Amino acid sequence: MAFFAELKGDALDAYKKTYQIVKQKAMKELNLSEDQIVIRPLRPEDLGLTNPAWRFSVTSTSAWNTLIDSKTIADNRFVGIYGICSPESTQLITQLKITRAGSDARIWNIEIASAQEDKTIYVDDPFTVDQNTTLTIQGYNATTGTNSSYQLIFLGVVAEKKGMVISP
């Protein structure tokens, strides 16, 4: 389930692609059938945030800010991210650098999000993070502004063994 007013076209393709990738990885690596896993929306807690809100401290100007710091994805869990929403009136973060298991996996220019009507962008190269793998996400603040509670929403899905978070 995704929480969009309308999920169609490229956005739907990005969601479907990510959904299938994490589903197949979970089934294969955990040796589980489709009815033994659940696929749910990504939560802030899945990426190591302490509260159920997509808020980050952006305090360094004209520099990289660490948003997610070496979070190890839980056992029996697979994460996929296919887009972001940047609802702040002043967009501080212009690029994201995603590091998976110590190697740069993606660098996304997200500055275009502020030009979108819903401030949301989807990518055609989603990234996934497997169970027990570390994830670091940095955001580049190209401005002289700071914000200790900057909202940047990661759009993604999680495939995991049923019962870890929910048991539908």
XYZ file of N, CA and C in Angstrom:
504
model
N 0.842 -1.169 0.000
C 0.000 0.000 0.000
C 0.891 1.237 0.000
N 0.635 2.160 -0.882
C 1.352 3.428 -0.922
C 0.363 4.548 -0.660
N 0.815 5.613 -0.075
C -0.063 6.716 0.312
C 0.127 7.906 -0.617
N -0.453 7.829 -1.801
C -0.392 8.907 -2.770
C -1.808 9.231 -3.199
N -2.030 10.477 -3.563
C -3.341 10.851 -4.079
C -3.619 10.059 -5.354
N -2.584 9.884 -6.150
C -2.726 9.135 -7.394
C -1.379 8.524 -7.736
N -1.359 7.241 -7.942
C -0.129 6.539 -8.268
C -0.303 5.933 -9.655
N 0.307 6.595 -10.641
C 0.159 6.126 -12.013
C 1.402 6.493 -12.811
N 1.492 5.965 -14.003
C 2.595 6.292 -14.898
C 3.950 5.906 -14.332
N 4.920 6.818 -14.445
C 6.282 6.554 -13.990
C 6.345 6.283 -12.491
N 5.532 6.991 -11.717
C 5.515 6.780 -10.265
C 5.081 5.356 -9.938
N 4.056 4.894 -10.606
C 3.577 3.528 -10.392
C 4.633 2.513 -10.828
N 5.306 2.785 -11.941
C 6.361 1.887 -12.409
C 7.499 1.794 -11.393
N 7.897 2.929 -10.818
C 8.964 2.939 -9.808
C 8.552 2.131 -8.585
N 7.317 2.317 -8.147
C 6.802 1.567 -7.000
C 6.788 0.064 -7.290
N 6.232 -0.317 -8.444
C 6.132 -1.737 -8.803
C 7.511 -2.389 -8.905
N 8.448 -1.679 -9.513
C 9.803 -2.211 -9.677
C 10.433 -2.473 -8.311
N 10.326 -1.511 -7.411
C 10.905 -1.652 -6.075
C 10.212 -2.758 -5.302
N 8.900 -2.807 -5.383
C 8.095 -3.831 -4.710
C 8.555 -5.228 -5.128
N 8.694 -5.429 -6.431
C 9.098 -6.743 -6.943
C 10.520 -7.119 -6.514
N 11.428 -6.153 -6.537
C 12.818 -6.431 -6.156
C 12.895 -6.902 -4.708
N 12.285 -6.150 -3.778
C 12.398 -6.535 -2.361
C 11.615 -7.811 -2.073
N 10.508 -8.002 -2.744
C 9.718 -9.226 -2.555
C 10.528 -10.452 -2.964
N 11.130 -10.396 -4.153
C 11.915 -11.531 -4.641
C 13.138 -11.795 -3.762
N 13.806 -10.725 -3.323
C 14.971 -10.898 -2.445
C 14.566 -11.564 -1.141
N 13.482 -11.103 -0.543
C 13.029 -11.676 0.730
C 12.674 -13.143 0.562
N 11.939 -13.468 -0.472
C 11.538 -14.860 -0.689
C 12.761 -15.756 -0.912
N 13.700 -15.289 -1.724
C 14.873 -16.100 -2.050
C 15.816 -16.240 -0.857
N 16.204 -15.118 -0.260
C 17.212 -15.156 0.801
C 16.685 -15.733 2.111
N 15.397 -15.578 2.371
C 14.821 -16.119 3.605
C 14.213 -17.497 3.393
N 14.185 -17.918 2.131
C 13.589 -19.207 1.768
C 12.146 -19.301 2.282
N 11.378 -18.246 1.990
C 9.982 -18.174 2.415
C 9.075 -18.071 1.203
N 7.851 -18.519 1.359
C 6.861 -18.374 0.293
C 6.257 -16.975 0.365
N 5.543 -16.623 -0.675
C 4.930 -15.295 -0.741
C 3.981 -15.043 0.429
N 3.282 -16.065 0.889
C 2.342 -15.863 1.998
C 3.025 -15.824 3.367
N 4.344 -16.013 3.407
C 5.079 -15.929 4.666
C 5.784 -14.589 4.848
N 5.666 -13.717 3.842
C 6.261 -12.388 3.956
C 5.177 -11.330 3.861
N 5.507 -10.147 4.314
C 4.608 -9.008 4.193
C 5.400 -7.881 3.540
N 4.730 -7.128 2.691
C 5.350 -5.959 2.074
C 4.534 -4.757 2.512
N 5.221 -3.800 3.118
C 4.549 -2.654 3.727
C 5.307 -1.376 3.387
N 4.678 -0.223 3.643
C 5.371 1.043 3.406
C 6.578 1.213 4.334
N 7.578 1.895 3.848
C 8.764 2.227 4.622
C 8.392 3.180 5.753
N 8.914 2.926 6.952
C 8.703 3.800 8.109
C 10.026 4.465 8.476
N 9.999 5.634 9.093
C 11.249 6.268 9.531
C 12.093 5.355 10.420
N 11.433 4.577 11.263
C 12.146 3.685 12.173
C 12.948 2.614 11.427
N 12.509 2.239 10.232
C 13.238 1.244 9.439
C 14.629 1.739 9.061
N 14.787 3.053 8.997
C 16.076 3.641 8.629
C 16.818 4.207 9.835
N 16.350 3.863 11.032
C 17.086 4.244 12.234
C 16.646 5.518 12.915
N 15.600 6.180 12.412
C 15.121 7.368 13.106
C 14.418 6.936 14.394
N 14.556 7.725 15.442
C 14.006 7.330 16.739
C 12.523 7.624 16.867
N 12.013 8.534 16.074
C 10.595 8.890 16.118
C 9.935 8.557 14.786
N 8.623 8.334 14.801
C 7.924 8.017 13.550
C 7.635 9.268 12.718
N 8.686 10.017 12.412
C 8.560 11.232 11.604
C 9.823 11.379 10.766
N 9.637 11.827 9.541
C 10.763 12.020 8.627
C 11.368 13.395 8.876
N 12.151 13.530 9.941
C 12.787 14.799 10.310
C 14.286 14.581 10.488
N 15.060 15.518 9.955
C 16.511 15.407 10.001
C 17.128 16.734 10.415
N 18.307 16.646 11.008
C 19.052 17.837 11.394
C 19.992 18.217 10.256
N 19.770 19.402 9.697
C 20.617 19.921 8.621
C 21.289 21.170 9.179
N 22.505 20.998 9.685
C 23.174 22.093 10.392
C 24.433 22.594 9.700
N 24.962 21.826 8.755
C 26.148 22.269 8.019
C 25.713 22.908 6.710
N 26.272 24.081 6.421
C 25.921 24.789 5.195
C 26.979 24.535 4.127
N 26.533 24.526 2.877
C 27.419 24.251 1.740
C 28.286 23.027 2.012
N 27.622 21.970 2.512
C 28.347 20.756 2.900
C 27.387 19.573 2.973
N 27.973 18.382 3.075
C 27.188 17.166 3.259
C 26.774 17.048 4.718
N 25.521 16.685 4.940
C 24.966 16.430 6.267
C 24.552 14.966 6.324
N 24.941 14.269 7.373
C 24.557 12.866 7.513
C 23.130 12.790 8.027
N 22.256 12.187 7.236
C 20.849 12.044 7.603
C 20.602 10.686 8.264
N 21.135 9.637 7.668
C 21.064 8.275 8.208
C 22.508 7.832 8.400
N 22.883 7.490 9.628
C 24.279 7.219 9.946
C 24.529 5.738 10.213
N 25.029 5.049 9.222
C 25.429 3.642 9.353
C 24.371 2.775 10.029
N 23.153 2.851 9.542
C 22.058 2.031 10.064
C 22.175 0.629 9.471
N 22.172 -0.376 10.340
C 22.158 -1.758 9.869
C 20.708 -2.205 9.757
N 20.322 -2.614 8.565
C 18.950 -3.074 8.330
C 18.738 -4.374 9.106
N 17.596 -4.478 9.763
C 17.298 -5.619 10.633
C 17.332 -6.943 9.882
N 17.624 -7.984 10.624
C 17.583 -9.341 10.097
C 16.174 -9.634 9.574
N 16.071 -10.372 8.491
C 14.788 -10.753 7.873
C 14.024 -9.569 7.281
N 14.728 -8.497 6.929
C 14.082 -7.300 6.381
C 14.864 -6.808 5.165
N 14.125 -6.371 4.133
C 14.712 -5.849 2.905
C 14.025 -4.527 2.585
N 14.808 -3.495 2.341
C 14.288 -2.142 2.143
C 14.517 -1.714 0.704
N 13.537 -1.042 0.120
C 13.674 -0.463 -1.209
C 13.165 0.966 -1.197
N 13.917 1.879 -1.799
C 13.518 3.291 -1.854
C 13.454 3.718 -3.314
N 12.313 4.322 -3.681
C 12.064 4.668 -5.082
C 11.732 6.139 -5.295
N 11.812 6.957 -4.262
C 11.529 8.375 -4.445
C 11.616 9.142 -3.149
N 11.430 10.441 -3.269
C 11.436 11.313 -2.092
C 10.376 12.400 -2.259
N 9.978 12.939 -1.133
C 9.107 14.108 -1.099
C 9.803 15.141 -0.228
N 9.912 16.347 -0.724
C 10.602 17.424 -0.016
C 9.626 18.578 0.207
N 8.747 18.455 1.225
C 7.659 19.418 1.389
C 8.029 20.763 2.017
N 9.265 20.941 2.443
C 9.652 22.205 3.077
C 9.491 23.375 2.092
N 9.124 24.530 2.616
C 8.969 25.710 1.756
C 10.316 26.169 1.202
N 11.383 25.960 1.958
C 12.730 26.247 1.489
C 13.501 24.941 1.425
N 13.838 24.527 0.224
C 14.551 23.262 0.062
C 16.036 23.474 0.322
N 16.539 22.834 1.374
C 17.959 22.922 1.703
C 18.768 21.833 1.006
N 18.243 20.622 1.004
C 18.967 19.470 0.462
C 18.772 19.402 -1.055
N 19.893 19.420 -1.785
C 19.827 19.385 -3.246
C 20.308 18.066 -3.838
N 21.098 17.320 -3.082
C 21.562 16.012 -3.536
C 21.538 15.033 -2.375
N 21.355 13.759 -2.709
C 21.453 12.681 -1.728
C 22.556 11.732 -2.169
N 23.389 11.337 -1.223
C 24.406 10.320 -1.475
C 24.046 9.111 -0.620
N 23.796 7.987 -1.279
C 23.383 6.766 -0.597
C 24.553 5.793 -0.616
N 24.985 5.392 0.577
C 26.093 4.457 0.720
C 25.558 3.167 1.319
N 25.788 2.075 0.625
C 25.315 0.760 1.062
C 26.536 -0.135 1.257
N 26.655 -0.704 2.462
C 27.776 -1.601 2.790
C 29.124 -0.947 2.479
N 29.230 0.356 2.752
C 30.488 1.064 2.592
C 30.807 1.554 1.194
N 29.941 1.285 0.221
C 30.175 1.737 -1.156
C 29.049 2.655 -1.605
N 29.416 3.695 -2.346
C 28.392 4.601 -2.860
C 27.492 3.846 -3.831
N 26.197 3.796 -3.508
C 25.225 3.079 -4.336
C 24.512 4.017 -5.302
N 24.222 5.233 -4.863
C 23.513 6.209 -5.691
C 23.911 7.619 -5.255
N 23.858 8.528 -6.209
C 23.865 9.960 -5.920
C 22.722 10.530 -6.734
N 21.729 11.043 -6.022
C 20.538 11.580 -6.669
C 20.517 13.095 -6.535
N 20.305 13.779 -7.655
C 20.052 15.215 -7.618
C 18.558 15.382 -7.385
N 18.175 15.895 -6.224
C 16.756 16.003 -5.869
C 16.253 17.441 -5.886
N 17.069 18.350 -6.370
C 16.700 19.762 -6.397
C 15.407 19.998 -7.172
N 15.137 19.177 -8.167
C 13.948 19.317 -9.007
C 12.659 19.111 -8.213
N 12.739 18.471 -7.047
C 11.535 18.211 -6.245
C 10.789 19.502 -5.920
N 11.526 20.574 -5.671
C 10.867 21.834 -5.306
C 10.045 22.410 -6.455
N 10.342 22.004 -7.683
C 9.603 22.500 -8.845
C 8.350 21.677 -9.139
N 8.209 20.535 -8.494
C 7.046 19.679 -8.717
C 5.864 20.183 -7.892
N 4.683 20.041 -8.427
C 3.487 20.517 -7.728
C 3.348 19.888 -6.342
N 3.595 18.584 -6.252
C 3.472 17.903 -4.955
C 4.825 17.710 -4.264
N 5.881 18.320 -4.835
C 7.242 18.280 -4.281
C 7.771 16.856 -4.120
N 7.302 15.973 -4.994
C 7.668 14.565 -4.943
C 8.334 14.161 -6.246
N 9.403 13.372 -6.131
C 10.044 12.818 -7.318
C 10.239 11.318 -7.128
N 10.162 10.612 -8.241
C 10.353 9.164 -8.278
C 11.568 8.890 -9.148
N 12.258 7.797 -8.880
C 13.463 7.482 -9.641
C 13.274 6.191 -10.431
N 13.961 6.120 -11.555
C 13.899 4.888 -12.335
C 15.032 3.940 -11.954
N 15.838 4.339 -10.963
C 16.904 3.467 -10.452
C 16.784 3.332 -8.934
N 15.698 2.704 -8.470
C 15.530 2.558 -7.026
C 16.703 1.774 -6.438
N 16.945 1.976 -5.167
C 17.992 1.183 -4.531
C 17.383 0.336 -3.431
N 18.031 -0.775 -3.185
C 17.579 -1.685 -2.144
C 18.716 -1.920 -1.164
N 18.323 -2.266 0.047
C 19.299 -2.603 1.079
C 18.838 -3.908 1.713
N 19.713 -4.892 1.692
C 19.382 -6.212 2.218
C 19.514 -6.263 3.735
N 18.958 -7.305 4.300
C 19.073 -7.551 5.734
C 20.539 -7.519 6.169
N 20.779 -7.021 7.373
C 22.112 -6.999 7.990
C 23.144 -6.219 7.183
N 22.692 -5.266 6.384
C 23.574 -4.433 5.570
C 23.478 -3.001 6.075
N 24.622 -2.309 6.126
C 24.613 -0.929 6.620
C 24.217 0.048 5.518
N 23.539 1.087 5.947
C 23.066 2.146 5.058
C 23.421 3.496 5.661
N 24.008 4.351 4.846
C 24.263 5.738 5.232
C 23.681 6.617 4.134
N 22.945 7.650 4.532
C 22.414 8.611 3.567
C 22.860 9.999 3.997
N 23.495 10.703 3.065
C 23.912 12.078 3.305
C 23.148 12.995 2.366
N 22.860 14.194 2.843
C 22.199 15.195 2.033
C 23.087 16.416 1.902
N 23.202 16.946 0.687
C 24.031 18.134 0.486
C 23.179 19.385 0.629
N 23.561 20.226 1.573
C 22.895 21.511 1.778
C 23.665 22.550 0.975
N 23.090 22.990 -0.121
C 23.758 23.948 -1.003
C 23.479 25.395 -0.606
N 22.790 25.588 0.509
C 22.414 26.939 0.928
C 23.197 27.355 2.172
N 22.898 28.554 2.640
C 23.482 29.031 3.897
C 22.496 28.874 5.044
N 21.342 28.267 4.772
C 20.335 28.047 5.808
C 20.528 26.721 6.520
N 19.959 26.634 7.710
C 19.981 25.384 8.476
C 18.578 25.117 9.010
N 18.357 23.882 9.443
C 17.060 23.500 9.999
C 17.285 22.247 10.840
N 16.982 22.320 12.119
C 17.214 21.172 13.006
C 16.091 20.146 12.938
N 15.026 20.451 12.182
C 13.908 19.515 12.033
C 13.412 19.539 10.585
N 14.341 19.310 9.667
C 14.065 19.382 8.233
C 13.295 18.152 7.782
N 12.194 18.367 7.079
C 11.377 17.248 6.626
C 11.778 16.825 5.214
N 12.153 15.556 5.104
C 12.479 14.934 3.827
C 11.955 13.511 3.920
N 10.968 13.201 3.107
C 10.269 11.923 3.208
C 10.819 10.950 2.168
N 11.243 9.790 2.637
C 11.717 8.741 1.738
C 10.549 7.839 1.384
N 10.343 7.628 0.096
C 9.262 6.777 -0.392
C 9.832 5.398 -0.672
N 9.296 4.408 0.000
C 9.843 3.077 -0.179
C 8.941 1.994 0.361
N 9.409 0.777 0.210
C 8.697 -0.399 0.699
C 9.674 -1.292 1.451
N 9.102 -2.107 2.327
C 9.873 -3.068 3.109
C 9.247 -4.439 2.919
N 10.078 -5.421 2.633
C 9.634 -6.818 2.605
C 10.295 -7.497 3.792
N 9.486 -8.203 4.567
C 10.024 -8.852 5.758
C 9.190 -10.068 6.117
N 9.744 -10.868 6.983
C 9.039 -12.031 7.494
C 7.816 -11.551 8.263
N 6.677 -12.182 8.029
C 5.448 -11.799 8.732
C 5.670 -11.820 10.235
N 5.095 -10.826 10.893
C 5.160 -10.760 12.343
C 6.237 -9.852 12.890
N 7.170 -9.408 12.062
C 8.216 -8.511 12.563
C 7.618 -7.177 12.988
N 6.753 -6.621 12.164
C 6.061 -5.369 12.488
C 4.557 -5.589 12.436
N 4.080 -6.189 11.351
C 2.647 -6.460 11.219
C 2.423 -7.901 10.773
N 1.249 -8.403 11.071
C 0.856 -9.759 10.665
C -0.543 -9.717 10.071
N -0.638 -9.328 8.795
C -1.973 -9.220 8.199
C -2.643 -10.574 8.033
